[in-house]
C-alpha cells in the first residue's frame, strides 16, 4: 500500500522517502481493514501512487546518493513483517532475491543489506536486562516510554511509522550505552 523510509547517517536524519504503491495493472488492491487503517483509497493510489519499478528505482537512487552504491540496512519495528512486503514487491517485479551476483541493478540484495536492525528485538533485549519496564515491546509501549508523540491521524502511515522507528532507534542506542 505504502512504502516509506528515513535515511540516517551518523545518527542524523538526512532525508525521507514516502510513496503509495500502485500495482502494475493500475489497480490498487487492499482489504477494507487496511484501507480504513491507512486511509488510502484506490483513487489515491491510482492518482498519487508510483508503480513498483519506479519505487525500486527511487530506492536504488537513495542507495547511490547516500550510501555510495552499498546496500542499505533496514531499521524497522518487527522488521520481518515490513521486509516481507518489500521483498514481495521486488520479487513481483523481477528481482532475484537469492543472489547478489546477477546483473539486475534493481535486485533487492543489491539495494538492501542482509543486515537488519529490528527495534522490537532491541527493546526485548533491553527489557530482559531490566532496562525497560514493560512486558510487551509493542510500538505503542515503546513510544509511550520514550515520550515520542505521534499525531493520531498519521498513526499507521508508513512515513510516520518510519519516523517513530528512527526515534526509537536513537533512544534505544542512547539507553544501551
XYZ file of N, CA and C in Angstrom:
531
model
N 0.809 -1.198 0.000
C 0.000 0.000 0.000
C 0.852 1.262 0.000
N 1.812 1.287 0.918
C 2.635 2.482 1.079
C 4.017 2.048 1.549
N 5.028 2.733 1.082
C 6.392 2.442 1.490
C 7.043 3.764 1.890
N 7.808 3.721 2.960
C 8.475 4.941 3.418
C 9.744 4.562 4.155
N 10.649 5.503 4.208
C 11.885 5.289 4.950
C 12.503 6.613 5.325
N 13.286 6.551 6.349
C 14.064 7.687 6.828
C 15.522 7.332 6.582
N 16.269 8.218 5.943
C 17.683 7.975 5.686
C 18.465 8.540 6.867
N 19.232 7.665 7.523
C 20.018 8.046 8.698
C 21.495 7.894 8.382
N 22.253 8.942 8.645
C 23.717 8.913 8.526
C 24.270 9.533 9.799
N 25.187 8.844 10.459
C 25.814 9.354 11.678
C 24.779 9.806 12.707
N 23.750 9.007 12.904
C 22.681 9.272 13.869
C 21.956 10.589 13.615
N 21.877 10.982 12.365
C 21.113 12.158 11.961
C 20.211 11.771 10.793
N 19.000 12.313 10.801
C 18.085 12.106 9.688
C 18.488 13.064 8.582
N 18.837 12.518 7.416
C 19.307 13.350 6.310
C 18.316 13.404 5.146
N 17.329 12.508 5.143
C 16.340 12.534 4.081
C 15.187 11.612 4.474
N 14.114 11.704 3.732
C 12.968 10.817 3.930
C 12.409 10.447 2.556
N 11.712 9.331 2.529
C 11.088 8.876 1.281
C 9.729 8.290 1.623
N 8.743 8.587 0.804
C 7.425 8.017 1.008
C 6.694 7.956 -0.328
N 6.026 6.848 -0.568
C 5.220 6.720 -1.775
C 4.111 5.701 -1.548
N 2.982 5.969 -2.144
C 1.922 4.972 -2.221
C 2.308 4.038 -3.369
N 2.089 2.749 -3.178
C 2.439 1.764 -4.202
C 1.211 1.483 -5.062
N 1.388 1.655 -6.357
C 0.326 1.364 -7.325
C 0.696 0.060 -8.027
N -0.268 -0.785 -8.242
C 0.045 -2.060 -8.888
C 0.364 -1.853 -10.361
N 1.053 -2.835 -10.948
C 1.444 -2.761 -12.356
C 0.236 -2.617 -13.279
N -0.901 -3.129 -12.856
C -2.092 -3.061 -13.690
C -2.826 -1.740 -13.524
N -2.329 -0.879 -12.615
C -3.001 0.394 -12.380
C -4.134 0.279 -11.385
N -4.341 -0.898 -10.854
C -5.374 -1.087 -9.841
C -4.716 -1.270 -8.495
N -5.413 -0.842 -7.473
C -4.896 -0.885 -6.119
C -5.776 -1.818 -5.313
N -5.179 -2.883 -4.781
C -5.966 -3.859 -4.061
C -5.560 -3.887 -2.589
N -6.517 -3.711 -1.716
C -6.288 -3.949 -0.292
C -7.646 -4.228 0.335
N -7.625 -4.857 1.483
C -8.896 -5.170 2.134
C -9.426 -3.932 2.873
N -10.681 -4.009 3.281
C -11.324 -2.860 3.927
C -10.640 -2.468 5.223
N -10.157 -3.454 6.003
C -9.478 -3.162 7.268
C -8.223 -2.315 7.014
N -7.408 -2.731 6.059
C -6.178 -1.988 5.750
C -6.504 -0.619 5.175
N -7.497 -0.553 4.322
C -7.885 0.720 3.715
C -8.325 1.706 4.794
N -9.106 1.220 5.735
C -9.596 2.080 6.823
C -8.448 2.509 7.742
N -7.553 1.593 8.068
C -6.443 1.893 8.973
C -5.498 2.927 8.361
N -5.166 2.760 7.097
C -4.176 3.618 6.459
C -4.778 4.836 5.766
N -6.070 4.784 5.489
C -6.739 5.908 4.845
C -6.393 6.093 3.383
N -5.870 5.059 2.759
C -5.503 5.132 1.345
C -6.615 4.491 0.518
N -7.125 5.227 -0.423
C -8.191 4.715 -1.284
C -7.608 4.297 -2.635
N -8.397 3.549 -3.399
C -7.974 3.168 -4.746
C -7.690 4.405 -5.584
N -8.521 5.417 -5.428
C -8.353 6.642 -6.202
C -7.027 7.327 -5.858
N -6.717 7.395 -4.563
C -5.446 7.999 -4.143
C -4.270 7.250 -4.743
N -4.328 5.925 -4.687
C -3.220 5.120 -5.210
C -3.050 5.334 -6.698
N -4.147 5.325 -7.413
C -4.059 5.478 -8.862
C -3.639 6.883 -9.268
N -4.024 7.886 -8.487
C -3.692 9.272 -8.811
C -2.293 9.661 -8.340
N -1.945 9.290 -7.093
C -0.692 9.754 -6.486
C 0.372 8.670 -6.377
N -0.009 7.430 -6.591
C 0.916 6.327 -6.384
C 1.961 6.200 -7.475
N 2.967 5.394 -7.165
C 4.010 5.072 -8.134
C 3.987 3.569 -8.381
N 4.354 3.204 -9.589
C 4.497 1.785 -9.899
C 5.693 1.219 -9.139
N 5.661 -0.064 -8.795
C 6.777 -0.661 -8.060
C 8.140 -0.424 -8.717
N 8.219 -0.506 -10.025
C 9.509 -0.314 -10.701
C 10.030 1.105 -10.473
N 9.134 2.087 -10.388
C 9.545 3.465 -10.103
C 10.074 3.579 -8.672
N 9.407 2.912 -7.745
C 9.839 2.927 -6.342
C 11.185 2.227 -6.212
N 11.342 1.107 -6.896
C 12.618 0.388 -6.852
C 13.748 1.279 -7.377
N 13.487 2.013 -8.439
C 14.489 2.955 -8.961
C 14.778 4.066 -7.955
N 13.737 4.573 -7.295
C 13.928 5.595 -6.263
C 14.832 5.062 -5.145
N 14.588 3.830 -4.719
C 15.385 3.236 -3.645
C 16.837 3.034 -4.081
N 17.022 2.624 -5.323
C 18.381 2.491 -5.853
C 19.080 3.851 -5.841
N 18.372 4.898 -6.240
C 18.957 6.239 -6.260
C 19.306 6.732 -4.855
N 18.473 6.408 -3.870
C 18.786 6.762 -2.481
C 20.045 6.024 -2.041
N 20.105 4.732 -2.367
C 21.308 3.948 -2.029
C 22.548 4.576 -2.644
N 22.458 4.942 -3.903
C 23.619 5.510 -4.593
C 24.012 6.866 -4.013
N 23.046 7.700 -3.733
C 23.331 9.052 -3.240
C 23.887 9.053 -1.814
N 23.291 8.267 -0.926
C 23.656 8.354 0.493
C 24.604 7.252 0.956
N 24.705 6.163 0.202
C 25.494 5.029 0.665
C 26.510 4.567 -0.377
N 26.838 5.439 -1.318
C 27.864 5.157 -2.329
C 27.655 3.831 -3.043
N 26.405 3.486 -3.286
C 26.104 2.250 -4.007
C 26.137 1.001 -3.145
N 26.438 1.136 -1.854
C 26.449 -0.025 -0.954
C 25.035 -0.318 -0.462
N 24.697 -1.589 -0.289
C 23.353 -1.934 0.176
C 23.004 -1.250 1.504
N 21.760 -0.805 1.604
C 21.267 -0.102 2.789
C 20.794 -1.105 3.839
N 20.966 -0.746 5.110
C 20.458 -1.553 6.215
C 19.075 -1.045 6.577
N 18.130 -1.946 6.681
C 16.774 -1.588 7.086
C 16.705 -1.601 8.607
N 16.117 -0.548 9.156
C 15.786 -0.475 10.576
C 14.264 -0.405 10.630
N 13.643 -1.344 11.327
C 12.183 -1.367 11.393
C 11.748 -1.972 12.718
N 10.512 -1.725 13.087
C 9.932 -2.330 14.279
C 9.155 -3.559 13.817
N 9.515 -4.720 14.328
C 9.010 -6.003 13.805
C 9.383 -6.107 12.327
N 10.658 -6.010 12.076
C 11.212 -5.858 10.729
C 10.773 -6.930 9.747
N 10.652 -8.163 10.179
C 10.319 -9.232 9.230
C 8.974 -8.977 8.551
N 8.043 -8.361 9.249
C 6.735 -8.042 8.678
C 6.898 -7.084 7.499
N 7.596 -5.971 7.723
C 7.775 -4.968 6.672
C 8.625 -5.493 5.521
N 9.686 -6.197 5.853
C 10.597 -6.701 4.827
C 9.890 -7.691 3.906
N 8.962 -8.469 4.449
C 8.249 -9.433 3.598
C 7.489 -8.721 2.479
N 6.912 -7.556 2.760
C 6.188 -6.811 1.726
C 7.154 -6.201 0.711
N 8.260 -5.672 1.194
C 9.248 -5.076 0.282
C 9.825 -6.150 -0.626
N 10.165 -7.303 -0.063
C 10.707 -8.397 -0.873
C 9.694 -8.872 -1.905
N 8.425 -8.916 -1.516
C 7.390 -9.336 -2.472
C 7.300 -8.337 -3.620
N 7.363 -7.050 -3.315
C 7.318 -6.047 -4.375
C 8.490 -6.241 -5.334
N 9.679 -6.479 -4.793
C 10.855 -6.701 -5.644
C 10.712 -7.989 -6.440
N 10.295 -9.070 -5.792
C 10.162 -10.356 -6.485
C 9.115 -10.280 -7.594
N 8.013 -9.616 -7.321
C 6.953 -9.477 -8.326
C 7.404 -8.644 -9.528
N 8.504 -7.924 -9.356
C 8.974 -7.045 -10.427
C 10.358 -7.422 -10.927
N 10.698 -8.706 -10.801
C 11.889 -9.222 -11.462
C 13.142 -9.334 -10.635
N 13.106 -9.016 -9.344
C 14.299 -9.146 -8.518
C 14.531 -10.612 -8.176
N 15.787 -11.015 -8.153
C 16.123 -12.416 -7.907
C 16.050 -12.818 -6.437
N 16.238 -11.952 -5.492
C 16.148 -12.198 -4.052
C 17.092 -13.273 -3.516
N 17.696 -14.061 -4.375
C 18.526 -15.157 -3.891
C 20.010 -14.936 -4.131
N 20.359 -13.986 -4.957
C 21.760 -13.824 -5.303
C 22.081 -12.362 -5.540
N 23.238 -11.932 -5.042
C 23.681 -10.564 -5.325
C 24.601 -10.549 -6.541
N 24.775 -11.690 -7.186
C 25.724 -11.782 -8.292
C 25.092 -11.603 -9.668
N 23.795 -11.278 -9.714
C 23.216 -11.088 -11.040
C 23.446 -9.647 -11.499
N 23.089 -9.351 -12.713
C 23.344 -8.039 -13.300
C 22.202 -7.055 -13.101
N 21.142 -7.455 -12.452
C 19.982 -6.589 -12.254
C 20.275 -5.565 -11.161
N 20.398 -4.302 -11.545
C 20.672 -3.235 -10.570
C 19.499 -3.000 -9.636
N 18.329 -3.515 -9.992
C 17.163 -3.367 -9.135
C 16.900 -4.628 -8.319
N 17.934 -5.414 -8.118
C 17.841 -6.605 -7.291
C 17.757 -6.188 -5.819
N 16.855 -6.786 -5.071
C 16.679 -6.472 -3.646
C 18.007 -6.516 -2.894
N 18.789 -7.570 -3.137
C 20.047 -7.751 -2.400
C 21.147 -6.776 -2.808
N 20.957 -6.061 -3.881
C 21.912 -5.006 -4.238
C 21.502 -3.671 -3.638
N 20.235 -3.534 -3.318
C 19.741 -2.283 -2.740
C 19.728 -2.355 -1.214
N 19.378 -3.519 -0.662
C 19.295 -3.670 0.789
C 20.284 -4.715 1.298
N 20.872 -4.432 2.426
C 21.803 -5.339 3.084
C 21.041 -6.512 3.699
N 21.739 -7.604 3.905
C 21.155 -8.718 4.654
C 21.032 -8.358 6.128
N 21.834 -7.396 6.570
C 21.762 -6.946 7.960
C 20.503 -6.119 8.162
N 19.791 -6.423 9.219
C 18.552 -5.729 9.552
C 18.613 -5.387 11.033
N 18.138 -4.198 11.375
C 18.041 -3.807 12.778
C 16.567 -3.752 13.129
N 16.170 -4.562 14.081
C 14.766 -4.636 14.496
C 14.639 -3.990 15.875
N 13.944 -2.854 15.933
C 13.814 -2.147 17.216
C 12.970 -2.933 18.218
N 12.077 -3.796 17.757
C 11.315 -4.635 18.686
C 12.250 -5.623 19.385
N 13.171 -6.201 18.642
C 14.146 -7.128 19.237
C 15.101 -6.380 20.167
N 15.526 -5.188 19.752
C 16.396 -4.383 20.617
C 15.694 -4.096 21.949
N 14.423 -3.712 21.876
C 13.667 -3.403 23.089
C 13.483 -4.653 23.955
N 13.240 -5.786 23.323
C 13.091 -7.036 24.070
C 14.373 -7.369 24.828
N 15.505 -7.206 24.186
C 16.783 -7.466 24.860
C 16.998 -6.510 26.027
N 16.625 -5.255 25.848
C 16.750 -4.289 26.946
C 15.779 -4.615 28.078
N 14.589 -5.061 27.731
C 13.630 -5.459 28.760
C 14.170 -6.638 29.567
N 14.808 -7.572 28.884
C 15.382 -8.733 29.570
C 16.504 -8.326 30.521
N 17.112 -7.185 30.259
C 18.162 -6.651 31.134
C 17.586 -5.673 32.168
N 16.267 -5.645 32.265
C 15.548 -4.737 33.166
C 15.816 -3.265 32.886
N 16.104 -2.938 31.637
C 16.307 -1.538 31.265
C 15.038 -0.903 30.718
N 14.017 -1.711 30.445
C 12.708 -1.213 30.029
C 11.652 -1.842 30.933
N 10.626 -1.065 31.330
C 9.717 -1.502 32.400
C 8.457 -2.254 31.965
N 8.352 -2.709 30.734
C 7.106 -3.341 30.300
C 7.384 -4.737 29.776
N 6.325 -5.556 29.757
C 6.463 -6.934 29.281
C 6.343 -7.045 27.767
N 5.501 -6.230 27.178
C 5.244 -6.312 25.734
C 5.946 -5.153 25.044
N 6.824 -5.446 24.116
C 7.621 -4.423 23.419
C 6.908 -3.936 22.162
N 5.655 -3.525 22.340
C 4.881 -3.021 21.216
C 5.367 -1.624 20.852
N 5.069 -1.218 19.643
C 5.433 0.119 19.200
C 4.805 1.160 20.122
N 3.535 0.973 20.487
C 2.861 1.940 21.362
C 3.523 2.024 22.728
N 3.878 0.885 23.333
C 4.547 0.904 24.638
C 5.887 1.634 24.575
N 6.639 1.380 23.535
C 7.960 1.995 23.416
C 7.834 3.491 23.143
N 6.909 3.865 22.276
C 6.686 5.291 22.014
C 6.284 6.013 23.293
N 5.411 5.404 24.059
C 4.968 6.000 25.320
C 6.136 6.122 26.307
N 6.922 5.075 26.433
C 8.059 5.081 27.368
C 9.041 6.206 27.042
N 9.337 6.399 25.783
C 10.282 7.439 25.372
C 9.609 8.797 25.138
N 8.296 8.851 25.411
C 7.538 10.087 25.250
C 7.630 10.634 23.818
N 7.548 9.726 22.871
C 7.570 10.106 21.456
C 6.126 10.309 21.026
N 5.813 11.512 20.628
C 4.444 11.870 20.265
C 4.202 11.615 18.782
N 3.022 11.092 18.498
C 2.597 10.880 17.114
C 1.220 11.488 16.954
N 1.002 12.106 15.834
C -0.310 12.628 15.511
C -1.244 11.448 15.241
N -2.410 11.435 15.858
C -3.336 10.307 15.685
C -3.725 10.088 14.236
N -3.864 11.173 13.471
C -4.258 10.986 12.073
C -3.102 10.507 11.203
N -1.885 10.497 11.735
C -0.732 9.992 10.986
C -0.354 8.576 11.411
N -0.968 8.069 12.491
C -0.645 6.744 13.003
C -0.910 5.719 11.924
N -0.024 4.819 11.764
C -0.085 3.729 10.793
C 0.138 4.186 9.355
N 0.635 5.402 9.174
C 1.121 5.741 7.840
C 2.569 5.291 7.794
N 3.026 4.921 6.640
C 4.386 4.385 6.525
C 5.430 5.413 6.951
N 5.259 6.667 6.555
C 6.252 7.679 6.896
C 6.273 7.965 8.392
N 5.107 8.063 9.016
C 5.086 8.310 10.465
C 5.677 7.133 11.224
N 5.372 5.923 10.796
C 5.966 4.751 11.459
C 7.485 4.736 11.276
N 7.969 5.146 10.108
C 9.421 5.217 9.886
C 10.047 6.270 10.796
N 9.410 7.423 10.915
C 9.914 8.474 11.823
C 9.940 7.979 13.262
N 8.858 7.323 13.683
C 8.778 6.807 15.047
C 9.853 5.762 15.302
N 10.058 4.883 14.333
C 11.083 3.851 14.479
C 12.469 4.475 14.564
N 12.730 5.517 13.781
C 14.017 6.214 13.869
C 14.198 6.811 15.270
N 13.148 7.412 15.818
C 13.228 7.978 17.174
C 13.486 6.894 18.207
N 12.807 5.767 18.063
C 13.038 4.643 18.984
C 14.477 4.162 18.868
N 14.948 4.009 17.651
C 16.328 3.555 17.423
C 17.319 4.487 18.113
N 17.144 5.787 17.945
C 18.046 6.752 18.594
C 17.986 6.616 20.105
N 16.786 6.469 20.670
C 16.632 6.358 22.123
C 17.194 5.055 22.661
N 16.943 3.955 21.972
C 17.454 2.656 22.432
C 18.987 2.653 22.379
N 19.555 3.220 21.339
C 21.015 3.271 21.249
C 21.602 4.101 22.368
N 20.958 5.207 22.739
C 21.427 6.030 23.867
C 21.318 5.285 25.184
N 20.196 4.548 25.382
C 19.948 3.821 26.620
C 20.951 2.695 26.799
N 21.387 2.114 25.712
C 22.257 0.948 25.784
C 23.735 1.304 25.912
N 24.057 2.588 25.988
C 25.471 2.979 26.112
C 25.973 2.803 27.524
